[in-house]
Amino acid sequence: MTFSLELTEKNGSINGFSITNIETENETKSEVKGIYLKNSKTLKIYEKSIIYTKSKAPLNSFCYLTMSLNFTGKFNKKRLEGTFTGNFLDSTKCAEGKVILMPKEKIERKIEKIERKIEKIERKIKTKKSSSNIDNEISSILIDNQKKLELNWKNKKLKLLIWDANNEDGDRIKIKINEKAALYNYETTNKKKQFSWKLKKGENIISITALNNGTNPPNTSRIQLIDKEKKYEFQTQLNKGESATIKIIRK
């Protein structure tokens, strides 16, 4: 599993993000918080929440890491070593072990040496992948009541599919498009609900509102929007009364 950390420290407070399974179908970016203990040169950090993920796994199956790391080595050989534990949202332990983190630049230099040897083959693979999948690639983005997304749209209509992102737990939602009810008091299930909607030229607003928290909070839904050959996939994570907003600009 590939893992990357990007951190900033100010007055002992640490903020940043982690990325796991880099450049794979399960790539996940998480918000990281923590503290830096100057006397012991120790970082105590934890993954707080998911910023985005390409994985289609249920949100309650994600393993959130907590790490205790120390600086070791001298000068340009400095690295971070320590231990980690992982927990699900319900605090059940899902992983533990030791970790060694090296500067990104050092790893990249080693990778570059390997890449130069296989550059011709890699170029052919990338070209083939780009030409066949560029319009059909789906990325799953996590949205909540604080995030507003904007999409450019070509088609006069949108096709929308919605279903429960986790196990069915009675989540109920309503969807409005340009203030008109598209779905109301709808209970999401693992079976995909599909409908089409005619868009006006210019700005169109889709709002998804949680009507309850279900039996396994928060209220989560997976939504797919289809514009001709392009597909956009989102996961909503909302508490009762909260709304997620997607702005569509039809050209």
CSV table of C-alpha atoms in Angstrom, one decimal:
chain,number,residue,atom,x,y,z
A,1,MET,CA,0.0,0.0,0.0
A,2,THR,CA,1.4,3.4,-0.9
A,3,PHE,CA,1.1,6.2,1.7
A,4,SER,CA,2.0,9.8,1.6
A,5,LEU,CA,1.9,12.6,4.3
A,6,GLU,CA,1.8,16.4,3.7
A,7,LEU,CA,2.1,18.3,7.0
A,8,THR,CA,2.6,21.8,8.2
A,9,GLU,CA,3.5,22.7,11.8
A,10,LYS,CA,2.8,26.1,13.6
A,11,ASN,CA,3.4,26.6,17.3
A,12,GLY,CA,3.2,22.9,18.0
A,13,SER,CA,0.0,22.4,16.0
A,14,ILE,CA,0.0,20.1,13.0
A,15,ASN,CA,-2.3,20.2,10.0
A,16,GLY,CA,-2.2,18.5,6.7
A,17,PHE,CA,-3.4,15.4,4.8
A,18,SER,CA,-2.6,11.8,4.0
A,19,ILE,CA,-3.1,9.9,0.7
A,20,THR,CA,-3.3,6.1,0.7
A,21,ASN,CA,-3.4,3.8,-2.3
A,22,ILE,CA,-2.0,6.5,-4.5
A,23,GLU,CA,-3.1,6.4,-8.2
A,24,THR,CA,-5.3,3.3,-7.7
A,25,GLU,CA,-9.0,2.8,-7.8
A,26,ASN,CA,-9.0,3.0,-3.9
A,27,GLU,CA,-7.0,6.3,-3.6
A,28,THR,CA,-8.2,8.1,-0.5
A,29,LYS,CA,-7.2,11.6,0.8
A,30,SER,CA,-7.8,12.3,4.5
A,31,GLU,CA,-7.5,15.3,6.7
A,32,VAL,CA,-4.7,15.0,9.3
A,33,LYS,CA,-4.5,16.8,12.7
A,34,GLY,CA,-2.0,16.5,15.6
A,35,ILE,CA,0.7,18.0,17.8
A,36,TYR,CA,4.5,18.3,17.6
A,37,LEU,CA,6.4,17.7,20.9
A,38,LYS,CA,9.6,19.7,20.4
A,39,ASN,CA,11.6,18.2,23.3
A,40,SER,CA,11.2,14.6,22.2
A,41,LYS,CA,11.0,15.5,18.4
A,42,THR,CA,7.8,13.5,18.3
A,43,LEU,CA,4.7,13.9,16.1
A,44,LYS,CA,1.4,12.6,17.3
A,45,ILE,CA,-1.1,12.7,14.5
A,46,TYR,CA,-4.4,11.2,13.4
A,47,GLU,CA,-6.6,11.0,10.4
A,48,LYS,CA,-9.7,13.1,11.2
A,49,SER,CA,-12.0,12.7,8.2
A,50,ILE,CA,-12.0,11.8,4.5
A,51,ILE,CA,-11.6,14.6,2.0
A,52,TYR,CA,-12.2,12.4,-1.0
A,53,THR,CA,-12.0,8.8,-2.1
A,54,LYS,CA,-12.2,6.8,-5.3
A,55,SER,CA,-13.1,3.7,-3.4
A,56,LYS,CA,-16.6,2.3,-3.7
A,57,ALA,CA,-16.4,0.6,-0.2
A,58,PRO,CA,-18.9,1.7,2.5
A,59,LEU,CA,-17.6,4.7,4.5
A,60,ASN,CA,-17.9,2.7,7.8
A,61,SER,CA,-15.3,0.2,6.4
A,62,PHE,CA,-12.5,2.8,6.3
A,63,CYS,CA,-9.6,2.5,8.7
A,64,TYR,CA,-8.5,5.8,10.3
A,65,LEU,CA,-4.9,5.9,11.4
A,66,THR,CA,-3.3,7.3,14.5
A,67,MET,CA,0.5,7.6,14.5
A,68,SER,CA,3.3,8.4,16.8
A,69,LEU,CA,6.5,9.4,14.8
A,70,ASN,CA,10.0,10.4,15.7
A,71,PHE,CA,12.7,12.0,13.6
A,72,THR,CA,15.7,9.7,13.2
A,73,GLY,CA,18.9,9.9,11.1
A,74,LYS,CA,21.2,12.8,10.4
A,75,PHE,CA,21.1,15.7,7.9
A,76,ASN,CA,19.9,14.5,4.4
A,77,LYS,CA,19.2,11.0,5.7
A,78,LYS,CA,16.6,12.2,8.2
A,79,ARG,CA,13.3,10.2,8.2
A,80,LEU,CA,10.3,9.5,10.4
A,81,GLU,CA,9.9,6.2,12.2
A,82,GLY,CA,7.2,5.1,14.6
A,83,THR,CA,4.1,3.1,15.3
A,84,PHE,CA,0.5,3.3,14.1
A,85,THR,CA,-2.9,1.9,15.0
A,86,GLY,CA,-6.1,2.0,12.9
A,87,ASN,CA,-9.7,2.2,14.0
A,88,PHE,CA,-13.1,2.1,12.2
A,89,LEU,CA,-15.7,4.8,12.9
A,90,ASP,CA,-17.1,2.7,15.8
A,91,SER,CA,-13.6,2.7,17.4
A,92,THR,CA,-13.0,-1.0,16.6
A,93,LYS,CA,-9.3,-1.6,15.9
A,94,CYS,CA,-8.6,-2.5,12.3
A,95,ALA,CA,-4.8,-2.3,12.0
A,96,GLU,CA,-1.5,-1.8,13.9
A,97,GLY,CA,2.2,-1.9,13.2
A,98,LYS,CA,5.4,0.1,12.5
A,99,VAL,CA,6.0,2.7,9.9
A,100,ILE,CA,9.0,4.3,8.2
A,101,LEU,CA,8.5,7.5,6.2
A,102,MET,CA,11.2,8.9,3.9
A,103,PRO,CA,11.3,12.3,2.2
A,104,LYS,CA,9.3,12.3,-1.0
A,105,GLU,CA,12.3,13.7,-3.0
A,106,LYS,CA,14.5,10.7,-2.1
A,107,ILE,CA,11.9,8.2,-3.1
A,108,GLU,CA,11.2,10.1,-6.3
A,109,ARG,CA,14.9,9.9,-7.3
A,110,LYS,CA,14.9,6.2,-7.0
A,111,ILE,CA,11.7,5.9,-8.9
A,112,GLU,CA,13.0,8.1,-11.7
A,113,LYS,CA,15.9,5.7,-12.3
A,114,ILE,CA,13.5,2.8,-12.7
A,115,GLU,CA,11.1,4.8,-14.9
A,116,ARG,CA,13.9,5.8,-17.4
A,117,LYS,CA,14.4,2.1,-18.1
A,118,ILE,CA,10.8,1.4,-18.9
A,119,GLU,CA,9.8,4.8,-20.3
A,120,LYS,CA,9.0,3.5,-23.8
A,121,ILE,CA,6.7,0.8,-22.5
A,122,GLU,CA,5.0,3.1,-20.0
A,123,ARG,CA,4.3,5.7,-22.6
A,124,LYS,CA,2.5,3.2,-24.8
A,125,ILE,CA,0.4,2.0,-21.9
A,126,LYS,CA,-0.5,5.6,-20.8
A,127,THR,CA,-1.4,6.6,-24.4
A,128,LYS,CA,-3.7,3.5,-24.8
A,129,LYS,CA,-5.4,4.1,-21.4
A,130,SER,CA,-5.9,7.8,-22.1
A,131,SER,CA,-7.5,7.3,-25.4
A,132,SER,CA,-9.9,4.6,-24.3
A,133,ASN,CA,-10.9,5.7,-20.8
A,134,ILE,CA,-10.6,9.5,-20.7
A,135,ASP,CA,-14.4,10.1,-21.0
A,136,ASN,CA,-15.6,7.2,-18.9
A,137,GLU,CA,-13.4,7.6,-15.8
A,138,ILE,CA,-15.3,7.9,-12.6
A,139,SER,CA,-14.0,9.5,-9.4
A,140,SER,CA,-16.0,9.4,-6.2
A,141,ILE,CA,-15.9,12.7,-4.3
A,142,LEU,CA,-17.1,13.1,-0.7
A,143,ILE,CA,-19.4,16.1,-0.2
A,144,ASP,CA,-21.1,17.4,2.9
A,145,ASN,CA,-23.0,20.6,3.9
A,146,GLN,CA,-19.8,22.7,3.8
A,147,LYS,CA,-18.7,21.8,0.2
A,148,LYS,CA,-20.3,23.1,-3.0
A,149,LEU,CA,-19.3,21.6,-6.3
A,150,GLU,CA,-19.5,23.0,-9.8
A,151,LEU,CA,-19.7,21.0,-13.0
A,152,ASN,CA,-19.7,22.1,-16.7
A,153,TRP,CA,-22.4,20.3,-18.6
A,154,LYS,CA,-23.0,19.7,-22.4
A,155,ASN,CA,-26.2,17.7,-22.5
A,156,LYS,CA,-29.7,19.3,-22.3
A,157,LYS,CA,-30.6,16.7,-19.7
A,158,LEU,CA,-28.9,15.0,-16.8
A,159,LYS,CA,-29.4,11.4,-15.7
A,160,LEU,CA,-29.2,10.9,-12.0
A,161,LEU,CA,-28.7,7.6,-10.1
A,162,ILE,CA,-28.9,7.4,-6.3
A,163,TRP,CA,-28.5,4.6,-3.8
A,164,ASP,CA,-27.3,3.9,-0.2
A,165,ALA,CA,-23.6,4.1,0.1
A,166,ASN,CA,-23.5,1.7,3.1
A,167,ASN,CA,-25.8,-1.0,4.4
A,168,GLU,CA,-29.4,-0.1,4.1
A,169,ASP,CA,-30.2,1.7,7.4
A,170,GLY,CA,-33.4,3.7,6.6
A,171,ASP,CA,-31.7,6.9,5.4
A,172,ARG,CA,-34.3,9.3,3.9
A,173,ILE,CA,-33.5,12.2,1.6
A,174,LYS,CA,-35.1,14.8,-0.6
A,175,ILE,CA,-33.6,16.2,-3.9
A,176,LYS,CA,-34.4,19.5,-5.4
A,177,ILE,CA,-33.3,20.7,-8.8
A,178,ASN,CA,-33.7,24.5,-9.3
A,179,GLU,CA,-36.0,24.5,-6.3
A,180,LYS,CA,-38.4,21.9,-7.8
A,181,ALA,CA,-38.8,18.6,-6.0
A,182,ALA,CA,-37.2,15.7,-7.9
A,183,LEU,CA,-37.4,13.2,-5.0
A,184,TYR,CA,-39.1,13.8,-1.6
A,185,ASN,CA,-38.9,11.7,1.5
A,186,TYR,CA,-37.1,9.0,-0.4
A,187,GLU,CA,-35.6,6.1,1.4
A,188,THR,CA,-32.3,5.0,-0.2
A,189,THR,CA,-31.6,1.4,-0.7
A,190,ASN,CA,-28.8,-0.7,-2.3
A,191,LYS,CA,-30.9,-0.7,-5.5
A,192,LYS,CA,-30.2,2.3,-7.7
A,193,LYS,CA,-33.0,4.8,-8.2
A,194,GLN,CA,-32.7,6.5,-11.6
A,195,PHE,CA,-34.4,9.5,-13.2
A,196,SER,CA,-33.7,12.2,-15.9
A,197,TRP,CA,-34.1,16.0,-15.6
A,198,LYS,CA,-34.2,18.7,-18.2
A,199,LEU,CA,-31.7,21.4,-17.5
A,200,LYS,CA,-32.1,25.1,-18.3
A,201,LYS,CA,-29.3,27.0,-20.0
A,202,GLY,CA,-26.8,28.4,-17.6
A,203,GLU,CA,-26.8,27.7,-13.9
A,204,ASN,CA,-28.7,24.7,-12.4
A,205,ILE,CA,-28.7,23.9,-8.6
A,206,ILE,CA,-29.1,20.4,-7.2
A,207,SER,CA,-29.6,20.1,-3.5
A,208,ILE,CA,-29.6,16.9,-1.5
A,209,THR,CA,-31.0,17.2,2.0
A,210,ALA,CA,-30.9,14.6,4.8
A,211,LEU,CA,-34.4,14.1,6.4
A,212,ASN,CA,-33.0,11.8,9.1
A,213,ASN,CA,-29.8,10.1,10.3
A,214,GLY,CA,-30.9,6.6,9.7
A,215,THR,CA,-30.1,3.8,12.2
A,216,ASN,CA,-26.3,4.1,11.4
A,217,PRO,CA,-25.5,7.9,11.3
A,218,PRO,CA,-24.6,9.9,9.4
A,219,ASN,CA,-27.0,9.9,6.4
A,220,THR,CA,-25.0,8.7,3.4
A,221,SER,CA,-25.9,8.3,-0.3
A,222,ARG,CA,-24.0,7.6,-3.4
A,223,ILE,CA,-25.0,9.7,-6.4
A,224,GLN,CA,-23.9,9.4,-10.1
A,225,LEU,CA,-24.6,12.1,-12.6
A,226,ILE,CA,-24.3,11.2,-16.3
A,227,ASP,CA,-23.6,13.8,-19.1
A,228,LYS,CA,-23.4,12.0,-22.5
A,229,GLU,CA,-20.1,10.0,-22.2
A,230,LYS,CA,-19.0,11.5,-18.9
A,231,LYS,CA,-19.9,10.2,-15.5
A,232,TYR,CA,-19.4,11.9,-12.1
A,233,GLU,CA,-19.8,10.1,-8.8
A,234,PHE,CA,-20.3,11.6,-5.4
A,235,GLN,CA,-20.9,10.4,-1.8
A,236,THR,CA,-22.9,12.6,0.5
A,237,GLN,CA,-22.3,12.4,4.2
A,238,LEU,CA,-24.9,14.5,6.1
A,239,ASN,CA,-26.6,14.9,9.4
A,240,LYS,CA,-30.4,15.5,9.7
A,241,GLY,CA,-31.4,18.8,8.1
A,242,GLU,CA,-28.0,19.3,6.3
A,243,SER,CA,-27.8,19.7,2.6
A,244,ALA,CA,-25.1,19.1,-0.1
A,245,THR,CA,-25.2,21.4,-3.2
A,246,ILE,CA,-24.0,20.7,-6.7
A,247,LYS,CA,-24.0,23.5,-9.3
A,248,ILE,CA,-24.3,22.5,-12.9
A,249,ILE,CA,-23.5,25.0,-15.7
A,250,ARG,CA,-25.1,24.0,-18.9
A,251,LYS,CA,-23.4,25.5,-21.9
